[in-house]
Amino acid sequence: MSETDAKRDIFRREALEHLSSPEQLDALLEVTTSRAWLALATIGAGLGLALLWSVVGQIPITVEAVGILVYPRRIVSVQVPAVGQLTNLTVAVGDFVTKGQVLGTLNQPELAQTLEQERVRLAEALNEGSQKMGMLKRRLELEREALLRKRELLSARIPSLSAIAEGQKTRNDRYLQQQQANLGAARETQGRLGEALQKRFESYERLQREGLSSDDSVLSARQALMDNQVQRAELELKAQEIEVRRLDNEQAYQGALDRVDGYKSDLQELEIREKEFQQQELEASTGKEQQVLEIQRNIARLEQQLTSRGQIVSEYAGKVLELTAAPGAILAAGQRLGAIETEDEDAELMGLAYFAVEGGKQLTPGMSIRITPSTVQRERYGSIEGEVTEVSAFPVTTDAVTSMVGNAEVAQQMTQGQSVIQVLAKLFRDKDAATGFKWTSGHGPREAVTAGTTAAVRATIEYRRPITFLLPILRQWTGVG
């Protein structure tokens, strides 16, 4: 037996004796060490902290988009005012223009033809109006001359007839008055004579009864009395005839007055007729003037349209960024001809971003946003901090994007042919930063950030607890977002 085998046998024997010794039966068996317990406690604490973080902690959920730095409404489109052929352009890309400056002209043959037709109508209306007015004036002059002669005749006849009627009435009245006076005297005389003859007749009758008078005397007295009565009756008849003549004279006089009134009425009708002639002349003249004025207004309107629609005028002062058509091109009304960067010293640079509809509809004004210009390394300088100020209610079209950014290619790059939500963001300022904006890391780069720079945009739409990713149903139970 070698020495090694002898030692192994001794240690084995000692171990057996140690195990079989009654003094070792109540000793605990050591399963693990304190180091193992420390490791187990560390793992448990880590799991507890992880569980606590999954319930208490929050993970930001962000949406990304492409954007561009712009001045709000600063890049505007130049639109064609009407259909026509572009004859020339007076500006080029890079030129500075003023408000109201003519950028180009359009040829509008249809409008020019309509204007020429209206001018021909005006000449015809003036010529026709002159002829018609001449004929009308001549006719009215003749009728007015006839009325004048008739009025002169009536004017002379009225006083003459009035004088004749008054003279005849005066003479008739004087004659009748004389006749009435004579008749009155005769009636008075015959009355007294009748009374005397009546007394005489009565005396003769009394004497006859007494036998003192003959029958012839009585008969003669009666005959004289009857003759007197006949004469008195004739005088009464003459009195009635005089009254009848007086009435006839009054009627004749009234007839003469009626004729005078008729002449006066005819004279008034002549005056009315003359007024009607004047009114006809005025209406004819006014009607023709109205027609001429209407044509002149049409000509002025067409000339104004030919000027306004035939000239492409800049509504803003600024720099020409783009021209999309060349002379000779046929342009439609409202077609985009180019873009102008307007001048506004008070405008502030802002972020314009276009999000996918799913993410953009979750943004609201007031949310924080981070904008990283394409000229800046995000890993080194971070992003510009900002705040959402405006979110479009509906997806915008590529044309709408073009009107904002001023370039169709950039607009196509922003939308990529998809529906997008337009978001306008205010950039936070930092006077200590070289760029003038607040950055998430330090003060940002030293290079200036200018309008027209494209950018990557990120916005946080919500914060979620980690456990909700493992157990989505907890979001419904707890309302945790």
Tab-separated table of C-alpha atoms in Angstrom:
chain	number	residue	atom	x	y	z
A	1	MET	CA	0.000	0.000	0.000
A	2	SER	CA	1.398	3.269	-0.996
A	3	GLU	CA	1.673	6.257	1.235
A	4	THR	CA	-1.130	8.100	-0.615
A	5	ASP	CA	-3.542	5.257	-0.257
A	6	ALA	CA	-2.715	5.035	3.413
A	7	LYS	CA	-3.544	8.741	3.963
A	8	ARG	CA	-6.835	8.473	2.053
A	9	ASP	CA	-7.806	5.520	4.158
A	10	ILE	CA	-7.033	7.388	7.364
A	11	PHE	CA	-9.180	10.451	6.320
A	12	ARG	CA	-12.023	8.205	5.326
A	13	ARG	CA	-11.877	6.417	8.606
A	14	GLU	CA	-11.923	9.719	10.506
A	15	ALA	CA	-14.936	10.868	8.568
A	16	LEU	CA	-16.792	7.670	9.320
A	17	GLU	CA	-15.973	7.975	12.962
A	18	HIS	CA	-17.135	11.580	12.986
A	19	LEU	CA	-20.462	10.702	11.462
A	20	SER	CA	-21.028	7.743	13.693
A	21	SER	CA	-20.131	9.587	16.832
A	22	PRO	CA	-23.139	10.171	19.151
A	23	GLU	CA	-21.921	13.704	19.861
A	24	GLN	CA	-22.586	14.787	16.203
A	25	LEU	CA	-26.139	13.480	15.845
A	26	ASP	CA	-27.823	16.777	16.997
A	27	ALA	CA	-25.789	19.064	14.668
A	28	LEU	CA	-27.618	20.875	11.757
A	29	LEU	CA	-26.795	20.033	8.216
A	30	GLU	CA	-25.458	23.122	6.343
A	31	VAL	CA	-27.312	23.172	2.937
A	32	THR	CA	-26.202	26.624	1.571
A	33	THR	CA	-23.829	29.419	2.383
A	34	SER	CA	-24.400	33.089	3.376
A	35	ARG	CA	-23.230	34.211	-0.029
A	36	ALA	CA	-26.044	32.283	-1.659
A	37	TRP	CA	-28.539	33.976	0.642
A	38	LEU	CA	-27.151	37.389	-0.265
A	39	ALA	CA	-27.553	36.652	-3.952
A	40	LEU	CA	-31.103	35.423	-3.410
A	41	ALA	CA	-31.999	38.575	-1.455
A	42	THR	CA	-30.547	40.749	-4.204
A	43	ILE	CA	-32.616	38.985	-6.848
A	44	GLY	CA	-35.770	39.322	-4.754
A	45	ALA	CA	-35.164	43.024	-4.183
A	46	GLY	CA	-34.597	43.503	-7.904
A	47	LEU	CA	-37.853	41.745	-8.733
A	48	GLY	CA	-39.683	43.862	-6.168
A	49	LEU	CA	-38.252	47.055	-7.548
A	50	ALA	CA	-39.125	45.954	-11.069
A	51	LEU	CA	-42.675	45.207	-9.997
A	52	LEU	CA	-42.922	48.554	-8.221
A	53	TRP	CA	-41.540	50.372	-11.289
A	54	SER	CA	-43.984	48.558	-13.551
A	55	VAL	CA	-46.849	49.939	-11.456
A	56	VAL	CA	-45.516	53.369	-10.508
A	57	GLY	CA	-43.176	54.183	-13.385
A	58	GLN	CA	-44.237	55.714	-16.739
A	59	ILE	CA	-42.996	55.212	-20.282
A	60	PRO	CA	-43.542	58.076	-22.789
A	61	ILE	CA	-45.359	57.170	-26.010
A	62	THR	CA	-44.219	59.346	-28.897
A	63	VAL	CA	-45.243	59.819	-32.505
A	64	GLU	CA	-42.860	60.943	-35.204
A	65	ALA	CA	-43.325	63.073	-38.286
A	66	VAL	CA	-41.478	65.072	-40.885
A	67	GLY	CA	-41.537	68.822	-40.597
A	68	ILE	CA	-40.075	72.085	-41.758
A	69	LEU	CA	-39.199	75.379	-40.112
A	70	VAL	CA	-41.302	78.201	-41.553
A	71	TYR	CA	-42.663	81.607	-40.817
A	72	PRO	CA	-46.449	81.244	-40.463
A	73	ARG	CA	-48.165	82.193	-43.719
A	74	ARG	CA	-44.893	83.719	-44.860
A	75	ILE	CA	-44.424	81.609	-47.986
A	76	VAL	CA	-47.418	82.341	-50.202
A	77	SER	CA	-48.448	81.079	-53.601
A	78	VAL	CA	-48.908	83.228	-56.669
A	79	GLN	CA	-52.113	82.252	-58.460
A	80	VAL	CA	-53.340	83.036	-61.951
A	81	PRO	CA	-56.425	85.313	-61.826
A	82	ALA	CA	-58.076	83.999	-65.010
A	83	VAL	CA	-57.793	81.623	-67.935
A	84	GLY	CA	-55.342	82.763	-70.583
A	85	GLN	CA	-52.000	82.403	-72.279
A	86	LEU	CA	-48.966	83.671	-70.405
A	87	THR	CA	-47.400	86.247	-72.706
A	88	ASN	CA	-44.450	87.307	-70.572
A	89	LEU	CA	-42.922	87.280	-67.097
A	90	THR	CA	-41.386	90.420	-65.641
A	91	VAL	CA	-39.593	88.707	-62.727
A	92	ALA	CA	-37.271	85.774	-62.152
A	93	VAL	CA	-36.520	83.477	-59.243
A	94	GLY	CA	-34.618	85.399	-56.589
A	95	ASP	CA	-36.044	88.806	-57.497
A	96	PHE	CA	-37.585	90.972	-54.805
A	97	VAL	CA	-41.044	92.280	-55.618
A	98	THR	CA	-43.314	94.860	-54.033
A	99	LYS	CA	-46.999	94.607	-53.255
A	100	GLY	CA	-49.025	95.405	-56.371
A	101	GLN	CA	-46.124	94.774	-58.761
A	102	VAL	CA	-47.025	93.138	-62.080
A	103	LEU	CA	-45.362	89.738	-62.334
A	104	GLY	CA	-46.641	88.818	-65.795
A	105	THR	CA	-49.396	89.337	-68.348
A	106	LEU	CA	-52.075	87.092	-69.811
A	107	ASN	CA	-53.643	87.151	-73.254
A	108	GLN	CA	-57.461	86.860	-73.035
A	109	PRO	CA	-58.929	86.939	-76.563
A	110	GLU	CA	-62.489	86.134	-75.515
A	111	LEU	CA	-62.626	89.000	-73.039
A	112	ALA	CA	-61.059	91.370	-75.563
A	113	GLN	CA	-63.622	90.317	-78.188
A	114	THR	CA	-66.478	90.920	-75.759
A	115	LEU	CA	-65.063	94.367	-74.992
A	116	GLU	CA	-64.888	95.225	-78.693
A	117	GLN	CA	-68.492	94.099	-79.188
A	118	GLU	CA	-69.622	96.371	-76.367
A	119	ARG	CA	-67.779	99.297	-77.944
A	120	VAL	CA	-69.573	98.647	-81.246
A	121	ARG	CA	-72.885	98.530	-79.354
A	122	LEU	CA	-72.060	101.868	-77.761
A	123	ALA	CA	-71.358	103.503	-81.129
A	124	GLU	CA	-74.598	102.100	-82.576
A	125	ALA	CA	-76.589	103.205	-79.543
A	126	LEU	CA	-75.185	106.726	-79.756
A	127	ASN	CA	-75.901	106.956	-83.510
A	128	GLU	CA	-79.367	105.423	-83.233
A	129	GLY	CA	-80.160	107.534	-80.220
A	130	SER	CA	-79.136	110.689	-82.029
A	131	GLN	CA	-81.386	109.878	-85.023
A	132	LYS	CA	-84.379	108.870	-82.932
A	133	MET	CA	-84.035	111.856	-80.666
A	134	GLY	CA	-83.870	114.150	-83.704
A	135	MET	CA	-87.072	112.696	-85.172
A	136	LEU	CA	-88.821	112.773	-81.819
A	137	LYS	CA	-87.821	116.353	-81.176
A	138	ARG	CA	-89.063	117.389	-84.639
A	139	ARG	CA	-92.443	115.719	-84.098
A	140	LEU	CA	-92.776	117.193	-80.656
A	141	GLU	CA	-91.869	120.635	-81.963
A	142	LEU	CA	-94.611	120.430	-84.601
A	143	GLU	CA	-97.170	119.287	-82.073
A	144	ARG	CA	-96.012	121.946	-79.667
A	145	GLU	CA	-96.420	124.621	-82.353
A	146	ALA	CA	-99.999	123.422	-83.052
A	147	LEU	CA	-100.754	123.519	-79.359
A	148	LEU	CA	-99.281	126.978	-79.123
A	149	ARG	CA	-101.510	128.294	-81.920
A	150	LYS	CA	-104.572	126.692	-80.380
A	151	ARG	CA	-103.675	128.078	-76.985
A	152	GLU	CA	-103.255	131.561	-78.430
A	153	LEU	CA	-106.667	131.253	-80.092
A	154	LEU	CA	-108.309	130.094	-76.892
A	155	SER	CA	-106.480	132.696	-74.856
A	156	ALA	CA	-107.874	135.395	-77.157
A	157	ARG	CA	-111.379	133.902	-77.353
A	158	ILE	CA	-111.870	133.567	-73.609
A	159	PRO	CA	-111.712	137.291	-72.727
A	160	SER	CA	-113.679	138.187	-75.888
A	161	LEU	CA	-116.453	135.758	-75.118
A	162	SER	CA	-116.461	136.839	-71.485
A	163	ALA	CA	-116.801	140.481	-72.501
A	164	ILE	CA	-119.607	139.726	-74.960
A	165	ALA	CA	-121.468	137.670	-72.380
A	166	GLU	CA	-121.085	140.353	-69.735
A	167	GLY	CA	-122.196	143.102	-72.172
A	168	GLN	CA	-125.195	141.143	-73.369
A	169	LYS	CA	-126.198	140.374	-69.811
A	170	THR	CA	-125.880	144.010	-68.835
A	171	ARG	CA	-127.984	145.166	-71.772
A	172	ASN	CA	-130.632	142.516	-71.190
A	173	ASP	CA	-130.789	143.300	-67.503
A	174	ARG	CA	-131.140	147.001	-68.230
A	175	TYR	CA	-133.885	146.389	-70.806
A	176	LEU	CA	-135.800	144.043	-68.543
A	177	GLN	CA	-135.497	146.449	-65.672
A	178	GLN	CA	-136.936	149.194	-67.874
A	179	GLN	CA	-139.731	146.905	-69.041
A	180	GLN	CA	-140.482	145.916	-65.456
A	181	ALA	CA	-140.572	149.581	-64.436
A	182	ASN	CA	-142.933	150.498	-67.292
A	183	LEU	CA	-145.059	147.470	-66.601
A	184	GLY	CA	-145.226	148.354	-62.930
A	185	ALA	CA	-146.407	151.882	-63.717
A	186	ALA	CA	-149.015	150.580	-66.175
A	187	ARG	CA	-150.213	147.982	-63.685
A	188	GLU	CA	-150.542	150.658	-61.046
A	189	THR	CA	-152.450	152.926	-63.426
A	190	GLN	CA	-154.733	150.175	-64.605
A	191	GLY	CA	-155.271	149.151	-61.001
A	192	ARG	CA	-156.438	152.606	-59.983
A	193	LEU	CA	-158.506	152.820	-63.167
A	194	GLY	CA	-160.080	149.476	-62.429
A	195	GLU	CA	-161.038	150.566	-58.941
A	196	ALA	CA	-162.650	153.726	-60.380
A	197	LEU	CA	-164.497	151.776	-63.071
A	198	GLN	CA	-165.686	149.279	-60.446
A	199	LYS	CA	-167.125	152.106	-58.355
A	200	ARG	CA	-168.674	153.667	-61.453
A	201	PHE	CA	-170.262	150.382	-62.457
A	202	GLU	CA	-171.625	149.859	-58.984
A	203	SER	CA	-173.026	153.436	-58.983
A	204	TYR	CA	-174.782	152.900	-62.293
A	205	GLU	CA	-176.302	149.661	-61.079
A	206	ARG	CA	-177.593	151.399	-57.942
A	207	LEU	CA	-179.030	154.255	-60.037
A	208	GLN	CA	-180.597	151.724	-62.404
A	209	ARG	CA	-182.345	150.064	-59.512
A	210	GLU	CA	-183.609	153.451	-58.475
A	211	GLY	CA	-184.687	154.157	-62.052
A	212	LEU	CA	-182.331	157.031	-62.438
A	213	SER	CA	-179.989	155.429	-65.063
A	214	SER	CA	-180.613	153.692	-68.334
A	215	ASP	CA	-179.552	150.213	-69.278
A	216	ASP	CA	-177.098	151.546	-71.853
A	217	SER	CA	-175.251	153.502	-69.207
A	218	VAL	CA	-174.946	150.409	-67.029
A	219	LEU	CA	-173.836	148.324	-70.003
A	220	SER	CA	-171.277	150.953	-71.009
A	221	ALA	CA	-169.886	151.071	-67.456
A	222	ARG	CA	-169.673	147.267	-67.359
A	223	GLN	CA	-167.907	147.200	-70.729
A	224	ALA	CA	-165.368	149.751	-69.535
A	225	LEU	CA	-164.731	147.689	-66.384
A	226	MET	CA	-164.271	144.496	-68.391
A	227	ASP	CA	-161.901	146.256	-70.784
A	228	ASN	CA	-159.862	147.379	-67.778
A	229	GLN	CA	-159.747	143.844	-66.427
A	230	VAL	CA	-158.561	142.571	-69.813
A	231	GLN	CA	-155.806	145.174	-69.914
A	232	ARG	CA	-154.719	144.285	-66.380
A	233	ALA	CA	-154.616	140.601	-67.396
A	234	GLU	CA	-152.484	141.502	-70.415
A	235	LEU	CA	-150.151	143.435	-68.116
A	236	GLU	CA	-149.791	140.354	-65.864
A	237	LEU	CA	-149.042	138.254	-68.940
A	238	LYS	CA	-146.391	140.748	-69.992
A	239	ALA	CA	-144.911	140.556	-66.510
A	240	GLN	CA	-144.623	136.784	-66.873
A	241	GLU	CA	-143.089	137.201	-70.320
A	242	ILE	CA	-140.520	139.589	-68.859
A	243	GLU	CA	-139.678	137.012	-66.158
A	244	VAL	CA	-139.317	134.343	-68.828
A	245	ARG	CA	-137.028	136.585	-70.831
A	246	ARG	CA	-135.010	137.276	-67.699
A	247	LEU	CA	-134.596	133.535	-67.156
A	248	ASP	CA	-133.647	133.096	-70.804
A	249	ASN	CA	-131.085	135.836	-70.487
A	250	GLU	CA	-129.662	134.205	-67.358
A	251	GLN	CA	-129.477	130.877	-69.156
A	252	ALA	CA	-127.797	132.465	-72.159
A	253	TYR	CA	-125.322	134.198	-69.889
A	254	GLN	CA	-124.627	130.944	-68.036
A	255	GLY	CA	-124.143	129.213	-71.374
A	256	ALA	CA	-121.627	131.851	-72.355
A	257	LEU	CA	-119.838	131.359	-69.033
A	258	ASP	CA	-119.851	127.609	-69.610
A	259	ARG	CA	-118.270	128.119	-73.007
A	260	VAL	CA	-115.639	130.314	-71.390
A	261	ASP	CA	-114.986	127.598	-68.796
A	262	GLY	CA	-114.786	125.063	-71.625
A	263	TYR	CA	-112.194	127.168	-73.355
A	264	LYS	CA	-110.279	127.469	-70.109
A	265	SER	CA	-110.462	123.695	-69.681
A	266	ASP	CA	-109.214	123.244	-73.233
A	267	LEU	CA	-106.399	125.616	-72.421
A	268	GLN	CA	-105.477	123.545	-69.346
A	269	GLU	CA	-105.599	120.383	-71.439
A	270	LEU	CA	-103.236	122.020	-73.890
A	271	GLU	CA	-100.857	122.797	-71.039
A	272	ILE	CA	-101.130	119.191	-69.834
A	273	ARG	CA	-100.492	117.953	-73.357
A	274	GLU	CA	-97.440	120.158	-73.586
A	275	LYS	CA	-96.205	118.697	-70.285
A	276	GLU	CA	-96.790	115.235	-71.729
A	277	PHE	CA	-94.678	116.138	-74.746
A	278	GLN	CA	-91.925	117.307	-72.443
A	279	GLN	CA	-92.248	114.083	-70.431
A	280	GLN	CA	-92.068	111.988	-73.599
A	281	GLU	CA	-88.982	113.822	-74.700
A	282	LEU	CA	-87.424	113.436	-71.263
A	283	GLU	CA	-88.284	109.717	-71.065
A	284	ALA	CA	-86.937	109.068	-74.528
A	285	SER	CA	-83.774	110.970	-73.730
A	286	THR	CA	-83.429	109.302	-70.312
A	287	GLY	CA	-84.100	105.829	-71.705
A	288	LYS	CA	-81.445	106.247	-74.340
A	289	GLU	CA	-79.058	107.725	-71.790
A	290	GLN	CA	-79.686	104.762	-69.489
A	291	GLN	CA	-78.922	102.365	-72.320
A	292	VAL	CA	-75.749	104.248	-73.152
A	293	LEU	CA	-74.741	104.387	-69.482
A	294	GLU	CA	-75.331	100.648	-69.100
A	295	ILE	CA	-73.139	99.902	-72.111
A	296	GLN	CA	-70.497	102.303	-70.788
A	297	ARG	CA	-70.591	100.536	-67.415
A	298	ASN	CA	-70.156	97.194	-69.176
A	299	ILE	CA	-67.212	98.592	-71.110
A	300	ALA	CA	-65.627	99.953	-67.920
A	301	ARG	CA	-66.179	96.617	-66.180
A	302	LEU	CA	-64.681	94.669	-69.079
A	303	GLU	CA	-61.716	97.038	-69.266
A	304	GLN	CA	-61.173	96.610	-65.545
A	305	GLN	CA	-61.429	92.832	-65.909
A	306	LEU	CA	-59.063	92.881	-68.858
A	307	THR	CA	-56.606	94.849	-66.758
A	308	SER	CA	-57.035	92.873	-63.529
A	309	ARG	CA	-57.305	89.446	-65.148
A	310	GLY	CA	-54.770	90.200	-67.827
A	311	GLN	CA	-52.116	91.085	-65.269
A	312	ILE	CA	-50.682	88.783	-62.645
A	313	VAL	CA	-50.147	91.096	-59.683
A	314	SER	CA	-48.283	90.266	-56.500
A	315	GLU	CA	-50.388	90.679	-53.383
A	316	TYR	CA	-47.320	90.615	-51.159
A	317	ALA	CA	-43.861	92.134	-50.956
A	318	GLY	CA	-41.036	89.640	-50.781
A	319	LYS	CA	-38.661	87.366	-52.637
A	320	VAL	CA	-39.639	85.145	-55.558
A	321	LEU	CA	-38.814	81.572	-54.565
A	322	GLU	CA	-40.279	79.657	-57.484
A	323	LEU	CA	-41.882	80.056	-60.924
A	324	THR	CA	-43.737	77.071	-62.349
A	325	ALA	CA	-44.649	78.307	-65.854
A	326	ALA	CA	-42.948	79.925	-68.828
A	327	PRO	CA	-44.270	82.400	-71.427
A	328	GLY	CA	-46.540	80.717	-73.943
A	329	ALA	CA	-48.112	78.336	-71.438
A	330	ILE	CA	-51.896	78.120	-71.217
A	331	LEU	CA	-52.901	78.684	-67.605
A	332	ALA	CA	-56.164	77.976	-65.800
A	333	ALA	CA	-57.863	80.278	-63.344
A	334	GLY	CA	-56.446	79.726	-59.863
A	335	GLN	CA	-53.458	77.762	-61.144
A	336	ARG	CA	-50.306	78.158	-59.087
A	337	LEU	CA	-47.650	80.186	-60.897
A	338	GLY	CA	-45.009	80.314	-58.185
A	339	ALA	CA	-44.193	81.176	-54.588
A	340	ILE	CA	-43.097	84.326	-52.769
A	341	GLU	CA	-41.413	84.560	-49.401
A	342	THR	CA	-43.100	87.540	-47.811
A	343	GLU	CA	-41.316	90.052	-45.640
A	344	ASP	CA	-42.505	90.266	-42.046
A	345	GLU	CA	-40.002	91.453	-39.466
A	346	ASP	CA	-42.341	90.661	-36.579
A	347	ALA	CA	-42.935	87.022	-37.571
A	348	GLU	CA	-41.318	84.273	-35.465
A	349	LEU	CA	-39.892	81.056	-36.829
A	350	MET	CA	-42.190	78.113	-36.055
A	351	GLY	CA	-42.258	74.392	-36.627
A	352	LEU	CA	-44.649	72.949	-39.193
A	353	ALA	CA	-45.094	69.170	-39.010
A	354	TYR	CA	-47.230	66.623	-40.834
A	355	PHE	CA	-48.188	63.555	-38.806
A	356	ALA	CA	-49.933	60.416	-39.912
A	357	VAL	CA	-53.638	60.643	-39.185
A	358	GLU	CA	-53.492	58.008	-36.415
A	359	GLY	CA	-50.907	59.918	-34.411
A	360	GLY	CA	-51.811	63.452	-35.433
A	361	LYS	CA	-55.411	63.131	-34.236
A	362	GLN	CA	-54.083	62.431	-30.722
A	363	LEU	CA	-52.255	65.754	-30.550
A	364	THR	CA	-53.858	68.781	-28.939
A	365	PRO	CA	-52.664	72.366	-28.437
A	366	GLY	CA	-50.429	72.668	-25.408
A	367	MET	CA	-48.611	69.341	-25.834
A	368	SER	CA	-44.824	69.373	-25.834
A	369	ILE	CA	-42.974	68.720	-29.074
A	370	ARG	CA	-39.325	68.262	-30.043
A	371	ILE	CA	-37.963	69.354	-33.393
A	372	THR	CA	-34.585	68.257	-34.730
A	373	PRO	CA	-33.419	70.203	-37.821
A	374	SER	CA	-31.855	68.028	-40.506
A	375	THR	CA	-28.664	70.116	-40.258
A	376	VAL	CA	-28.169	69.242	-36.565
A	377	GLN	CA	-26.895	66.005	-34.963
A	378	ARG	CA	-29.537	64.927	-32.502
A	379	GLU	CA	-27.097	62.718	-30.547
A	380	ARG	CA	-24.907	65.742	-29.887
A	381	TYR	CA	-27.246	68.728	-29.538
A	382	GLY	CA	-30.628	67.173	-28.912
A	383	SER	CA	-33.775	68.862	-30.240
A	384	ILE	CA	-35.491	72.225	-30.084
A	385	GLU	CA	-38.233	72.252	-27.471
A	386	GLY	CA	-41.617	73.550	-28.461
A	387	GLU	CA	-45.344	73.490	-27.836
A	388	VAL	CA	-48.203	72.548	-30.136
A	389	THR	CA	-50.305	75.630	-30.946
A	390	GLU	CA	-52.546	74.462	-33.778
A	391	VAL	CA	-53.791	71.104	-35.070
A	392	SER	CA	-55.829	70.787	-38.263
A	393	ALA	CA	-59.291	69.333	-37.687
A	394	PHE	CA	-59.157	67.334	-40.930
A	395	PRO	CA	-56.401	65.800	-43.044
A	396	VAL	CA	-54.838	68.322	-45.417
A	397	THR	CA	-54.146	67.921	-49.120
A	398	THR	CA	-50.856	68.258	-50.914
A	399	ASP	CA	-52.031	71.568	-52.399
A	400	ALA	CA	-52.687	72.904	-48.904
A	401	VAL	CA	-49.207	71.831	-47.834
A	402	THR	CA	-47.786	73.529	-50.925
A	403	SER	CA	-49.488	76.774	-49.971
A	404	MET	CA	-47.795	76.571	-46.567
A	405	VAL	CA	-44.251	75.514	-47.553
A	406	GLY	CA	-44.183	77.221	-50.948
A	407	ASN	CA	-42.735	74.282	-52.898
A	408	ALA	CA	-44.625	71.435	-54.535
A	409	GLU	CA	-41.718	68.967	-54.294
A	410	VAL	CA	-41.209	69.648	-50.596
A	411	ALA	CA	-44.956	69.303	-50.058
A	412	GLN	CA	-44.916	65.926	-51.820
A	413	GLN	CA	-42.004	64.884	-49.618
A	414	MET	CA	-43.943	65.919	-46.520
A	415	THR	CA	-47.122	64.042	-47.380
A	416	GLN	CA	-45.666	61.143	-49.405
A	417	GLY	CA	-49.043	60.840	-51.078
A	418	GLN	CA	-50.866	60.046	-47.826
A	419	SER	CA	-53.421	61.837	-45.693
A	420	VAL	CA	-51.689	63.836	-42.967
A	421	ILE	CA	-52.602	66.087	-40.066
A	422	GLN	CA	-50.989	69.516	-40.074
A	423	VAL	CA	-49.498	70.661	-36.759
A	424	LEU	CA	-48.056	74.093	-36.050
A	425	ALA	CA	-45.708	74.410	-33.075
A	426	LYS	CA	-44.215	77.344	-31.223
A	427	LEU	CA	-40.456	77.114	-30.584
A	428	PHE	CA	-39.260	77.970	-27.079
A	429	ARG	CA	-36.712	80.785	-26.982
A	430	ASP	CA	-33.371	80.879	-25.168
A	431	LYS	CA	-31.480	84.150	-25.310
A	432	ASP	CA	-28.258	82.465	-24.197
A	433	ALA	CA	-28.269	80.016	-27.114
A	434	ALA	CA	-26.523	80.949	-30.351
A	435	THR	CA	-29.583	79.906	-32.345
A	436	GLY	CA	-31.952	81.736	-30.024
A	437	PHE	CA	-33.922	78.558	-29.263
A	438	LYS	CA	-34.126	76.251	-26.260
A	439	TRP	CA	-32.519	72.827	-26.799
A	440	THR	CA	-32.952	69.599	-24.891
A	441	SER	CA	-29.148	69.218	-24.590
A	442	GLY	CA	-27.196	72.313	-23.666
A	443	HIS	CA	-27.474	75.427	-25.792
A	444	GLY	CA	-27.496	73.690	-29.142
A	445	PRO	CA	-25.232	74.282	-32.138
A	446	ARG	CA	-23.634	77.570	-33.077
A	447	GLU	CA	-24.988	77.487	-36.622
A	448	ALA	CA	-28.138	79.518	-37.263
A	449	VAL	CA	-31.423	77.720	-37.856
A	450	THR	CA	-33.302	79.280	-40.782
A	451	ALA	CA	-36.656	78.938	-42.484
A	452	GLY	CA	-36.997	76.185	-45.058
A	453	THR	CA	-34.935	73.686	-43.044
A	454	THR	CA	-36.549	70.263	-42.902
A	455	ALA	CA	-36.683	68.519	-39.548
A	456	ALA	CA	-37.605	65.347	-37.699
A	457	VAL	CA	-40.425	65.956	-35.241
A	458	ARG	CA	-41.370	63.958	-32.162
A	459	ALA	CA	-44.300	64.535	-29.861
A	460	THR	CA	-45.293	62.720	-26.673
A	461	ILE	CA	-48.974	61.798	-26.839
A	462	GLU	CA	-49.216	59.838	-23.539
A	463	TYR	CA	-47.360	58.159	-20.656
A	464	ARG	CA	-48.064	54.481	-19.976
A	465	ARG	CA	-47.216	52.350	-16.942
A	466	PRO	CA	-44.970	49.410	-17.909
A	467	ILE	CA	-47.290	46.809	-16.416
A	468	THR	CA	-50.012	47.812	-18.907
A	469	PHE	CA	-47.842	46.454	-21.708
A	470	LEU	CA	-47.880	43.016	-20.024
A	471	LEU	CA	-51.470	43.162	-18.827
A	472	PRO	CA	-53.450	45.400	-21.234
A	473	ILE	CA	-56.648	44.543	-19.404
A	474	LEU	CA	-55.386	46.532	-16.401
A	475	ARG	CA	-55.769	49.674	-18.433
A	476	GLN	CA	-59.470	49.020	-18.668
A	477	TRP	CA	-59.806	48.103	-15.000
A	478	THR	CA	-57.776	50.935	-13.529
A	479	GLY	CA	-58.143	53.580	-16.194
A	480	VAL	CA	-54.387	54.038	-16.105
A	481	GLY	CA	-53.077	55.700	-19.288
